[in-house]
Short mmCIF file of C-alpha atoms in Angstrom, two decimals:
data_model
loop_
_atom_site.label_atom_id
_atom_site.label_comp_id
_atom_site.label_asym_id
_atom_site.label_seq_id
_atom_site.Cartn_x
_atom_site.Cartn_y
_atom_site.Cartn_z
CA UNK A 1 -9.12 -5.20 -24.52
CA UNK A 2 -12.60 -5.20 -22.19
CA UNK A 3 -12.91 -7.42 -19.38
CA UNK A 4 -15.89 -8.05 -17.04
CA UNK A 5 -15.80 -8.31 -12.92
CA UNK A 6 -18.82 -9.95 -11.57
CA UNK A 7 -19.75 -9.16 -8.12
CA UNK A 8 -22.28 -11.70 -7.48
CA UNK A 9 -23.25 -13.02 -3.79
CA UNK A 10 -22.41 -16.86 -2.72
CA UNK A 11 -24.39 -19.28 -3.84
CA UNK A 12 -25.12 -22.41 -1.88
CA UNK A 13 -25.24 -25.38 -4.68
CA UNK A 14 -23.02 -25.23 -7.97
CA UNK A 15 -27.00 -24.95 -9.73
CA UNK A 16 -27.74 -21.95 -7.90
CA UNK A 17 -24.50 -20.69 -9.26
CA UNK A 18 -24.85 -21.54 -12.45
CA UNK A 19 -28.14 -20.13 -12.72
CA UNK A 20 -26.66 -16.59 -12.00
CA UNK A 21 -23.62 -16.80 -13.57
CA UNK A 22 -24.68 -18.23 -17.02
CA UNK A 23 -26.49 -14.93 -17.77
CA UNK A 24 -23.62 -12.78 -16.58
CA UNK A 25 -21.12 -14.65 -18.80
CA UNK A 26 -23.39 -14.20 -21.77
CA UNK A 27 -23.82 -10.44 -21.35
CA UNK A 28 -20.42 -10.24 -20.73
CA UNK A 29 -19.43 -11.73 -23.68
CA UNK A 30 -21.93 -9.36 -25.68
CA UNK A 31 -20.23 -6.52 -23.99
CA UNK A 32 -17.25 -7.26 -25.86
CA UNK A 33 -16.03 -8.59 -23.18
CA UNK A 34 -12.82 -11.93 -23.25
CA UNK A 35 -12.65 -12.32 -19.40
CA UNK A 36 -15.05 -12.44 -16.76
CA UNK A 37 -13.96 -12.36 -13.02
CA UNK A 38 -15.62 -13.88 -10.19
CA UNK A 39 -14.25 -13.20 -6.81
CA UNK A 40 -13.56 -15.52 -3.86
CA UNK A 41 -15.14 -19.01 -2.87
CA UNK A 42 -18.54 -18.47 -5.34
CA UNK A 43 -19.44 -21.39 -3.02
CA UNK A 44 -17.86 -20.32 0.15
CA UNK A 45 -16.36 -23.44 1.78
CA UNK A 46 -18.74 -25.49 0.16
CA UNK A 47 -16.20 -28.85 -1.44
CA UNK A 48 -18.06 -28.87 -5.24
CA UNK A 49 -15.66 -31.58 -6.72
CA UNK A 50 -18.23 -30.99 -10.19
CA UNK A 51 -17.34 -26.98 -10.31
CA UNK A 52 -14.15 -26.98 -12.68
CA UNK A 53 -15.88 -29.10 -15.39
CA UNK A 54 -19.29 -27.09 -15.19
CA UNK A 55 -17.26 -23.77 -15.37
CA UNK A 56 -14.61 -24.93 -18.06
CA UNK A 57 -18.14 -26.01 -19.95
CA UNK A 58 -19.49 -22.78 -19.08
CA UNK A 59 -16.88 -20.79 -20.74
CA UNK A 60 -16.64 -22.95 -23.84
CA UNK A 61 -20.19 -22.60 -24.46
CA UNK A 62 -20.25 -19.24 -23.52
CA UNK A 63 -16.98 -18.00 -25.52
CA UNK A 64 -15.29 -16.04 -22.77
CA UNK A 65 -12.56 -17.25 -20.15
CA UNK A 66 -13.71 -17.56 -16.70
CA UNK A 67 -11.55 -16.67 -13.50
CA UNK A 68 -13.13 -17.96 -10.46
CA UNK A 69 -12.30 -18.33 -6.76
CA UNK A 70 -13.24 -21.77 -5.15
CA UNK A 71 -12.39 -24.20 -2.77
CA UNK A 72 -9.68 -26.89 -4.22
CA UNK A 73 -8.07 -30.43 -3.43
CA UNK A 74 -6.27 -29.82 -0.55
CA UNK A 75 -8.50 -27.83 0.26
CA UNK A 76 -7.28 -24.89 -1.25
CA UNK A 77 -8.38 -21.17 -1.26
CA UNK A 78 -8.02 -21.25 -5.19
CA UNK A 79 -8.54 -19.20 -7.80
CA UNK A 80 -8.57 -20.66 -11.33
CA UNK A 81 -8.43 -19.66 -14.64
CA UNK A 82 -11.19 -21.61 -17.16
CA UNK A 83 -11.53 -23.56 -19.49
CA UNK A 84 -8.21 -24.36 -19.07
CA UNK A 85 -5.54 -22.14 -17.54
CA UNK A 86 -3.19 -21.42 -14.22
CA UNK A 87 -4.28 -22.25 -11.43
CA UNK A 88 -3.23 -20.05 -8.37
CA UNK A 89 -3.97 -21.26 -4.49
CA UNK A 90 -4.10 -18.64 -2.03
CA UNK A 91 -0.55 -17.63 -0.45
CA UNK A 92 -1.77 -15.63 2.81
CA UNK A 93 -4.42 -17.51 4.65
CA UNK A 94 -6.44 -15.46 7.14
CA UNK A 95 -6.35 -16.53 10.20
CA UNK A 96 -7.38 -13.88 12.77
CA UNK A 97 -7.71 -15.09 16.34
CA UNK A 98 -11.02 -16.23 17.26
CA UNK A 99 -12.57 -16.37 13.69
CA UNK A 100 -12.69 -19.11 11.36
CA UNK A 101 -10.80 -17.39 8.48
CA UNK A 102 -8.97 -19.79 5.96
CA UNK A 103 -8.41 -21.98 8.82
CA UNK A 104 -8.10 -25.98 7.99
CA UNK A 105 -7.09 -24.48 3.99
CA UNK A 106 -3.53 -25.57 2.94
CA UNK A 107 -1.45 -22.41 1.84
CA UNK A 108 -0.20 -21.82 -1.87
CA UNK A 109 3.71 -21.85 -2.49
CA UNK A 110 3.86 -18.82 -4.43
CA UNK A 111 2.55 -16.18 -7.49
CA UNK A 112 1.22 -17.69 -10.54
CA UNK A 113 0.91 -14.78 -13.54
CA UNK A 114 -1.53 -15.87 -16.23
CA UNK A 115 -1.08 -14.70 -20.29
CA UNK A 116 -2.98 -13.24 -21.91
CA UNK A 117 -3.36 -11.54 -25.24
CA UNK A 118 -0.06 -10.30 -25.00
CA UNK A 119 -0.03 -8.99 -21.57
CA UNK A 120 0.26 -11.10 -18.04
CA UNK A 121 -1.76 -10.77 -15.06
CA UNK A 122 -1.19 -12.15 -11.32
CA UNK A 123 -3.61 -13.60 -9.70
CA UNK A 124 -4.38 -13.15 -6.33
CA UNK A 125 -6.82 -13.80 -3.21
CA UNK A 126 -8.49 -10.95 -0.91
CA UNK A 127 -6.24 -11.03 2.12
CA UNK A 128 -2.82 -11.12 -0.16
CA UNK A 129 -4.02 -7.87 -0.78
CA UNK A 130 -2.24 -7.29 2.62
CA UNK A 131 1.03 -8.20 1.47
CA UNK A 132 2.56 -6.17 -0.94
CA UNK A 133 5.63 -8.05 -1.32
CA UNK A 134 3.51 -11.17 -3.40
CA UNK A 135 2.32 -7.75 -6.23
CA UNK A 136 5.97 -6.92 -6.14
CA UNK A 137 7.19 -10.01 -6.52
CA UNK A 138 4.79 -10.12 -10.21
CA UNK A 139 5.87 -6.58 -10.96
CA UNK A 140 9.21 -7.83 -11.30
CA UNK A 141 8.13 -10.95 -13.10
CA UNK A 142 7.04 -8.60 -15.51
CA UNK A 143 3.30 -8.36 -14.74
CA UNK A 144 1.23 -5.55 -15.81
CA UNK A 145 -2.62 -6.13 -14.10
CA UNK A 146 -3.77 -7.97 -11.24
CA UNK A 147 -6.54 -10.62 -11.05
CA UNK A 148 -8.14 -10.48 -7.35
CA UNK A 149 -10.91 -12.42 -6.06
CA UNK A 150 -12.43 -10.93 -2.97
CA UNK A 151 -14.58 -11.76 0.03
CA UNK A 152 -13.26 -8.92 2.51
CA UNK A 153 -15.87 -8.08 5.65
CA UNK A 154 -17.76 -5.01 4.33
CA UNK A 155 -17.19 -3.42 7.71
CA UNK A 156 -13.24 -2.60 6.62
CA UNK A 157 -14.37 -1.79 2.90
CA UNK A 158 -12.54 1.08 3.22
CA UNK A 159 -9.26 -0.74 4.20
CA UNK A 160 -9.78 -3.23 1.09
CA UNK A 161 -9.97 0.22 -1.16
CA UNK A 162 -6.73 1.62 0.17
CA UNK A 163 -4.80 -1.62 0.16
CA UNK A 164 -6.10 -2.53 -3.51
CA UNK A 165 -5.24 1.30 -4.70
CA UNK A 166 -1.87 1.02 -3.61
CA UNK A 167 -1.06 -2.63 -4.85
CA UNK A 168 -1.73 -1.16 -8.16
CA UNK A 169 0.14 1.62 -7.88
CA UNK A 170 3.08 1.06 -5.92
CA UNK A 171 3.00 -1.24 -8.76
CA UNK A 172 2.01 0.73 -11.90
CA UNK A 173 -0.51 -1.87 -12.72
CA UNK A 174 -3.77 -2.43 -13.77
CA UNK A 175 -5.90 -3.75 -10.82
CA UNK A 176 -8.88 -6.29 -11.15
CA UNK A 177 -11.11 -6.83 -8.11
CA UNK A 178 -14.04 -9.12 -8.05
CA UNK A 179 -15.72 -8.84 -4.63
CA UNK A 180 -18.67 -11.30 -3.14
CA UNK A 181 -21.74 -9.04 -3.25
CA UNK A 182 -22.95 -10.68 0.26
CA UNK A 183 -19.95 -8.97 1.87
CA UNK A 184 -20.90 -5.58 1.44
CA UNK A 185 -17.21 -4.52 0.03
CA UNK A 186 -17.00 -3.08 -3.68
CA UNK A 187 -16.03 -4.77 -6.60
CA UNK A 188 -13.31 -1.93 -8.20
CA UNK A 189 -11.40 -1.08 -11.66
CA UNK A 190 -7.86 0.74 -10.38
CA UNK A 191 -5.73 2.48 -12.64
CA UNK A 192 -1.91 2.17 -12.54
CA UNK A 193 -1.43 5.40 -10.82
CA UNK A 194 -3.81 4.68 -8.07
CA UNK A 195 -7.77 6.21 -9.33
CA UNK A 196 -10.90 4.15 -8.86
CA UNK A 197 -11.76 4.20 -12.98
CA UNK A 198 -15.13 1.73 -12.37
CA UNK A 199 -17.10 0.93 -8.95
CA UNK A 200 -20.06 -2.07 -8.50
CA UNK A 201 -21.49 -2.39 -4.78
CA UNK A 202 -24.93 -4.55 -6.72
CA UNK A 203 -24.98 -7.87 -8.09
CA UNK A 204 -24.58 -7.40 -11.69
CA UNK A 205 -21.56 -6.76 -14.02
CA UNK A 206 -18.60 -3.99 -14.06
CA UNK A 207 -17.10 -3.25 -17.53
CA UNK A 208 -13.38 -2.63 -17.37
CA UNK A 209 -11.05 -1.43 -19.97
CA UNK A 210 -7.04 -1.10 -19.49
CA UNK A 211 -5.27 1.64 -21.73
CA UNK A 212 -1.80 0.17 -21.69
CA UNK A 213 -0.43 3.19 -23.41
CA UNK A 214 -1.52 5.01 -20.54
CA UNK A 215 0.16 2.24 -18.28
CA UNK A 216 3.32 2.23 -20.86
CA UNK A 217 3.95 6.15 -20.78
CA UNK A 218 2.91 6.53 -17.32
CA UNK A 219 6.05 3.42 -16.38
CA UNK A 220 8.29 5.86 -18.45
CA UNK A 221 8.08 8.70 -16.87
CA UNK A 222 8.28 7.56 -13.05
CA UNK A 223 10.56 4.99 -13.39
CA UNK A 224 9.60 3.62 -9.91
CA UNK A 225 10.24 -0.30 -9.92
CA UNK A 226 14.11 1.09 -11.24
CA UNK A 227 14.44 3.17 -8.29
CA UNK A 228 13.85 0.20 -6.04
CA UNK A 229 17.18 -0.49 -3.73
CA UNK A 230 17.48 -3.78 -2.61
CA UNK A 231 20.01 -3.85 -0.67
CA UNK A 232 18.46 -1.26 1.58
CA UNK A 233 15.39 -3.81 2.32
CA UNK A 234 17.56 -6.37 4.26
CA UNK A 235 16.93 -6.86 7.85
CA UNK A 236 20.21 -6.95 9.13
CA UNK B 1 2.51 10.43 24.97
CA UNK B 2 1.91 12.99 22.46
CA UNK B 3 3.50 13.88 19.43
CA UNK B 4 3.16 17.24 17.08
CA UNK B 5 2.93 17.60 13.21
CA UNK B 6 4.00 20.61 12.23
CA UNK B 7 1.89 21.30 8.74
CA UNK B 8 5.08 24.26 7.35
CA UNK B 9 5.54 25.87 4.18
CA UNK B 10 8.99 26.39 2.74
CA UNK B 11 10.80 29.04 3.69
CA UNK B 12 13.33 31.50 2.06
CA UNK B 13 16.04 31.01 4.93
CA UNK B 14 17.23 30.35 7.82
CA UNK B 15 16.48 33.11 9.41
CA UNK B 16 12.45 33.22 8.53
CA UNK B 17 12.44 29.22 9.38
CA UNK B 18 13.25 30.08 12.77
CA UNK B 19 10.85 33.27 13.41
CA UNK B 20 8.23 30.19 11.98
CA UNK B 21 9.18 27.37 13.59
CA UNK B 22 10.33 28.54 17.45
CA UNK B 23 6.29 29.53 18.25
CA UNK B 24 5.56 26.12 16.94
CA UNK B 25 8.09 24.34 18.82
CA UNK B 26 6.45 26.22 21.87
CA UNK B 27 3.01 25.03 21.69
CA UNK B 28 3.71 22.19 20.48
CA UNK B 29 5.13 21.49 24.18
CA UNK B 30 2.82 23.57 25.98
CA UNK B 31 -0.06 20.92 24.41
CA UNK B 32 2.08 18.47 26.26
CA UNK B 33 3.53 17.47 22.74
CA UNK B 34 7.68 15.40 23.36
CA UNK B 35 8.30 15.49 19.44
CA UNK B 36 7.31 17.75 16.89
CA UNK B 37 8.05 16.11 13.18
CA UNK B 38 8.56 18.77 10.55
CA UNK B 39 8.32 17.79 6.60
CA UNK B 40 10.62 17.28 3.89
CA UNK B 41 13.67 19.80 3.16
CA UNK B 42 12.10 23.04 5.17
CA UNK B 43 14.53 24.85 3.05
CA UNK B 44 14.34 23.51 -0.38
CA UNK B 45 17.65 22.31 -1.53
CA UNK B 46 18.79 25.70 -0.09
CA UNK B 47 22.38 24.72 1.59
CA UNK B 48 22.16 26.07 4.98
CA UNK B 49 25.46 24.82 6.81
CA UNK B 50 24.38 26.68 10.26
CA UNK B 51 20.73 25.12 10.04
CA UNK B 52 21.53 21.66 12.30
CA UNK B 53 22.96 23.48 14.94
CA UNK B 54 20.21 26.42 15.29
CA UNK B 55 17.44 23.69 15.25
CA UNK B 56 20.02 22.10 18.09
CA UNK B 57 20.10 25.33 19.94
CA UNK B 58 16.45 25.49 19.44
CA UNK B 59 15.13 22.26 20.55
CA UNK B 60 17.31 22.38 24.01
CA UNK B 61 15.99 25.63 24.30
CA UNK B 62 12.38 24.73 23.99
CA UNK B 63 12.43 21.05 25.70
CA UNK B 64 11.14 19.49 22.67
CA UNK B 65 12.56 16.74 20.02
CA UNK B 66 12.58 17.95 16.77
CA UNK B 67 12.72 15.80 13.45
CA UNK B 68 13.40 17.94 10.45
CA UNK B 69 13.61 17.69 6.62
CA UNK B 70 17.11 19.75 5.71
CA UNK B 71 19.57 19.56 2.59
CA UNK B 72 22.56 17.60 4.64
CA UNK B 73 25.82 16.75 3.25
CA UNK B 74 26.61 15.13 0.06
CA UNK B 75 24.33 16.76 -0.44
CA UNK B 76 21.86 14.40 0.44
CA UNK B 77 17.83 14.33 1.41
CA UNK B 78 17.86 14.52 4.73
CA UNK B 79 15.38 13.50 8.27
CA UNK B 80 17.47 14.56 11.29
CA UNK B 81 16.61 14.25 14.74
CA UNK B 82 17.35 17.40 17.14
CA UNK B 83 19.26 18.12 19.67
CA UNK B 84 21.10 14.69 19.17
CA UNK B 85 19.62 11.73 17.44
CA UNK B 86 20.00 9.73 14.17
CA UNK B 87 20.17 10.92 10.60
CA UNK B 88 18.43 9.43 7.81
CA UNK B 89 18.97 9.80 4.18
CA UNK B 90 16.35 9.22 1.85
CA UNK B 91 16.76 6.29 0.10
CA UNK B 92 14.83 6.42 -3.03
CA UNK B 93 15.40 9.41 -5.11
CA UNK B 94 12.22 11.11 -6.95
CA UNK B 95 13.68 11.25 -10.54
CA UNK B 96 10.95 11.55 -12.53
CA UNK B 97 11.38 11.77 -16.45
CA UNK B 98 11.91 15.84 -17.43
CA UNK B 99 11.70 17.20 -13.95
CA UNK B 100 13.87 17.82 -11.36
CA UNK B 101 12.86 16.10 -8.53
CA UNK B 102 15.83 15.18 -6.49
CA UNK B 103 18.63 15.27 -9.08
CA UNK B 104 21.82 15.65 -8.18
CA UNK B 105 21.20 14.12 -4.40
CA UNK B 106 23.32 11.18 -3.28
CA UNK B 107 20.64 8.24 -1.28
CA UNK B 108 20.54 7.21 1.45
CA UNK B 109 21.49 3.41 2.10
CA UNK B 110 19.17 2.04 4.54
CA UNK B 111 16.27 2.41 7.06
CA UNK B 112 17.19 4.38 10.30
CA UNK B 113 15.28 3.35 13.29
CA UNK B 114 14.86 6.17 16.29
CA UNK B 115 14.11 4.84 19.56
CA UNK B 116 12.02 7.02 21.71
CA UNK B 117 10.43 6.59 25.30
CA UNK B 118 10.13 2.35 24.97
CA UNK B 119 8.90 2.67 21.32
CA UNK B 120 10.61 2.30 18.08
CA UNK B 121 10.16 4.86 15.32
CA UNK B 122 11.34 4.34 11.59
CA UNK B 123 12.31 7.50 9.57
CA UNK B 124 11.20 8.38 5.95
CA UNK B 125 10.42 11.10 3.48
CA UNK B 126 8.12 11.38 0.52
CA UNK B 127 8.79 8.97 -2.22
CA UNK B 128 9.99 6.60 -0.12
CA UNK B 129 6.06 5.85 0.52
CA UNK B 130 6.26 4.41 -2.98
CA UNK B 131 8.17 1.28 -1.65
CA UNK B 132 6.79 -1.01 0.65
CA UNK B 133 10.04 -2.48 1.31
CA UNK B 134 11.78 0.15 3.00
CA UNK B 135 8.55 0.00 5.44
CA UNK B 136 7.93 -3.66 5.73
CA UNK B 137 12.30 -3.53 6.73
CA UNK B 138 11.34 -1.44 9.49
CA UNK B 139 8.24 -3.37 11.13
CA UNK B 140 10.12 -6.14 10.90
CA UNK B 141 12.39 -4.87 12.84
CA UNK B 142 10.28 -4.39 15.70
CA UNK B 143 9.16 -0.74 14.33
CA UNK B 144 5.86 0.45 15.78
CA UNK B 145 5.74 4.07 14.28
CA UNK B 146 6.93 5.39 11.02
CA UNK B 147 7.87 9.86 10.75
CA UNK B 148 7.70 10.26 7.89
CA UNK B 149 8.44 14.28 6.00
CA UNK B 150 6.77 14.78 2.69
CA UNK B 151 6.72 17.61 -0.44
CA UNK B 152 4.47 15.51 -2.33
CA UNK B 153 2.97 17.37 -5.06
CA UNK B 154 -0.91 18.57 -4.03
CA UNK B 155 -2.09 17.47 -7.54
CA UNK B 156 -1.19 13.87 -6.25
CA UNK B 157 -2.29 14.44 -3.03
CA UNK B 158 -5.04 11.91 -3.33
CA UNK B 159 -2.33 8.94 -4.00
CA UNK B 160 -0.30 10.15 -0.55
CA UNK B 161 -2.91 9.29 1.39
CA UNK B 162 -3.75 6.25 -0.14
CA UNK B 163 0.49 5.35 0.06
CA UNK B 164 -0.08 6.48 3.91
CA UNK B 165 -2.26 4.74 4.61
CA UNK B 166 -1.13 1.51 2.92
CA UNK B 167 1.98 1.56 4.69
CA UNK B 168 0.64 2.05 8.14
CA UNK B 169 -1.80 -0.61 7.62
CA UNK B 170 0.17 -3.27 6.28
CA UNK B 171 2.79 -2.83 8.87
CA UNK B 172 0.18 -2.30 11.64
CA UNK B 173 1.93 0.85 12.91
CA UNK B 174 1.21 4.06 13.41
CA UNK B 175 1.99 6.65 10.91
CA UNK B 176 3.26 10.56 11.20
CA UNK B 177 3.58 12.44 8.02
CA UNK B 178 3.81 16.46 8.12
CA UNK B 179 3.71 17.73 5.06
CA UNK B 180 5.09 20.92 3.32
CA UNK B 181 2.31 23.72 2.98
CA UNK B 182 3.13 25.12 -0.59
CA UNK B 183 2.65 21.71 -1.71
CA UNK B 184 -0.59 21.51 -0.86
CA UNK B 185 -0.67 17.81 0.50
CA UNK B 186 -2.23 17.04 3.83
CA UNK B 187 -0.34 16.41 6.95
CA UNK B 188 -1.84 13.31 8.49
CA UNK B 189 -2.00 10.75 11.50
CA UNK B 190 -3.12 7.38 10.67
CA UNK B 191 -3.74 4.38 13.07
CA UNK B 192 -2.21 1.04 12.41
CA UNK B 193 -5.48 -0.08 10.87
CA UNK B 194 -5.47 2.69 7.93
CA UNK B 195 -7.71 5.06 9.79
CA UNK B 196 -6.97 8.66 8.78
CA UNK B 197 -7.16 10.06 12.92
CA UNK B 198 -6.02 13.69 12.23
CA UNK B 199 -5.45 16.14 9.13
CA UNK B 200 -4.39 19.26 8.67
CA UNK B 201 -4.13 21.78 5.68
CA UNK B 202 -3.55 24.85 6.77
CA UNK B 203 0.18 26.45 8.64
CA UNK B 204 0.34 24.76 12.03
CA UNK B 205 0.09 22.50 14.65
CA UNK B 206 -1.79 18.69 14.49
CA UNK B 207 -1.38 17.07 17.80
CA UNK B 208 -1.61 13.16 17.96
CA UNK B 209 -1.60 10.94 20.41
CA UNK B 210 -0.57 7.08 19.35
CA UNK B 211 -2.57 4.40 21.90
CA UNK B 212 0.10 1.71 22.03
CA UNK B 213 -2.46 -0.42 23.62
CA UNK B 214 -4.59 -0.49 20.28
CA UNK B 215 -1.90 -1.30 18.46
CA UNK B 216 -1.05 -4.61 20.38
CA UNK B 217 -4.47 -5.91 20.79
CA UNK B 218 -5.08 -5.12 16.98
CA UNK B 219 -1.41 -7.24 15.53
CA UNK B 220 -2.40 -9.28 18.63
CA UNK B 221 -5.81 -10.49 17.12
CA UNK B 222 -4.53 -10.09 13.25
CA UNK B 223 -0.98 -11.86 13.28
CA UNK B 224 -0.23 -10.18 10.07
CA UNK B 225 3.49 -10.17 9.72
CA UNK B 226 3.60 -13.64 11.13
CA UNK B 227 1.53 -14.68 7.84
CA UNK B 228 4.10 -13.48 5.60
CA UNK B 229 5.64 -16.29 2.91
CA UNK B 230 9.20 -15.42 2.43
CA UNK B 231 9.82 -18.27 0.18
CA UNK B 232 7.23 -17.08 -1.86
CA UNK B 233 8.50 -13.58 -2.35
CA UNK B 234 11.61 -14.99 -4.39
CA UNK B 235 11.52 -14.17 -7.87
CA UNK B 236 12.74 -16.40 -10.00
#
């Protein structure tokens, strides 16, 4: 299985994105690729009420399924699964004081796994990546990667790193991050036990492969989501 | 205020603990240090009945707090604070497939706050840095600091820090680990932000010094735990 993370700057009209991303999904696709990733609002906060039809067209033509961050009714941090798939809305909004954040966005209610060729994936929005009870919460739906879609300030890159490196493997998942290349932060490949396997800080493509016999054997021998205790976690 | 890390190897027994730790334990208050954290079973799983009270004995004699790692009763995987002070007992057993690990231990059943000069400290050890849960249990209950001992295997070293700093950054606290010396881990301090602020890798002393008025400007301006979604945590 080979999927493809584009990190790829905003864009400010759905042509403009099309224009880059129509070449991306096409190499991707020759690549070998089924999936391409997109991170976070490819339009910012743009409302493009034409997007899901051009990208669902997009991948039909193109052959490969798209996963793309973007603003929905509502609106919605969203990040959506095309030609036709979930559809998951942003759970954590960010709302530091005194910056504009995901402020005036209506919140998601909750996870939203996606399957795929046998294996399901949770999707997920850049500042979830603070929360690691939302990647919990899919590990014990039974998830095995994670779909991110990223626009983290490039000044705490190296806070994005950590936080994505141990969602997957606090987890023992496969970790899929698809940062906006006019943030400055990286756009990573994370193994189940933690290692950066594949790095992109340019525009372009990163090819990513899981090895989920490597995930399998390595969930076998640390047993970790048996040796959670939940009754130790209540705040009494 | 100013704590110490005490980066220790193992030792054979009591006896050579004490001829280590007791020159420690005195510079660690002449540098003005209140607390010096030691790491995960200083002993091994070595039974040492007299070890609680000559750490007792030893940290009235020296005017300094001690939290230690030691093999307590049960037996169980113990963090002790010295002279008097709370016990914890690690709640999430390292059981690994085909090793030993901490087989044969009984857990602990729940976090163990330590409150110390208008702060709140949680207590931890090793593997526990695996589960976000036990962590997130503590901040939310008003937690500002985690001590945490570790034997983490060196050859993993590279996921401990990552763990470390996960934990202190998702809970916005500041983070104490000392870790054993033959393991050859790090001992670290690490702001509430993720910032590694100290390391140390060779026998001795780190000094840090948390700035509690960092640490409320910085939840302050980044609300994090007040952006959590319970309800969306459930799994169904």
């Amino acid at each position: 299985m080979r999927l493809a993370l584009a990190h790829l700057g905003k864009r400010e009209s759905l042509e403009a994105l099309l224009k880059a991303l129509s070449p991306l999904a096409r190499a991707a696709r020759e690549e070998g690729a089924g999936l391409l990733l997109l991170p976070e609002l490819v339009l910012g906060k743009m409302p493009s009420p034409p997007l899901p039809e051009a990208l669902s067209a997009l991948a039909q033509e193109t052959g490969i399924l798209l996963v793309a961050g973007h603003l929905g009714e509502g609106p919605r941090n969203r990040l959506q699964v095309f030609p036709e798939g979930p559809v998951y809305d942003k759970v954590h909004l960010y709302l530091p004081l005194g910056e504009e954040g995901d402020r005036g966005l209506l919140h998601g209610k909750g996870p939203v796994a996606f399957p795929w060729r046998g294996r399901s994936f949770g999707l997920a929005l850049c500042y979830d990546l603070d929360f690691p009870e939302l990647f919990r919460a899919y590990a014990l739906k039974g998830v095995q990667a994670f779909l991110v879609g990223a626009a983290w300030p490039g000044a705490y890159a190296g806070l994005l790193e950590v936080l994505a490196r141990a969602r997957a493997a606090e987890n023992q998942a496969y970790l899929f991050l698809a940062s906006r290349a006019d943030t400055g932060s990286p756009t990573l490949f994370i193994a189940p036990d933690g290692r950066v396997l594949g790095r992109r800080e340019e525009e372009g493509l990163l090819l990513a492969e899981p090895d989920w016999g490597f995930l399998e054997a390595y969930r076998e021998k640390y047993p970790l989501l048996r040796h959670r205790r939940e009754e130790a976690y209540r705040v009494r």
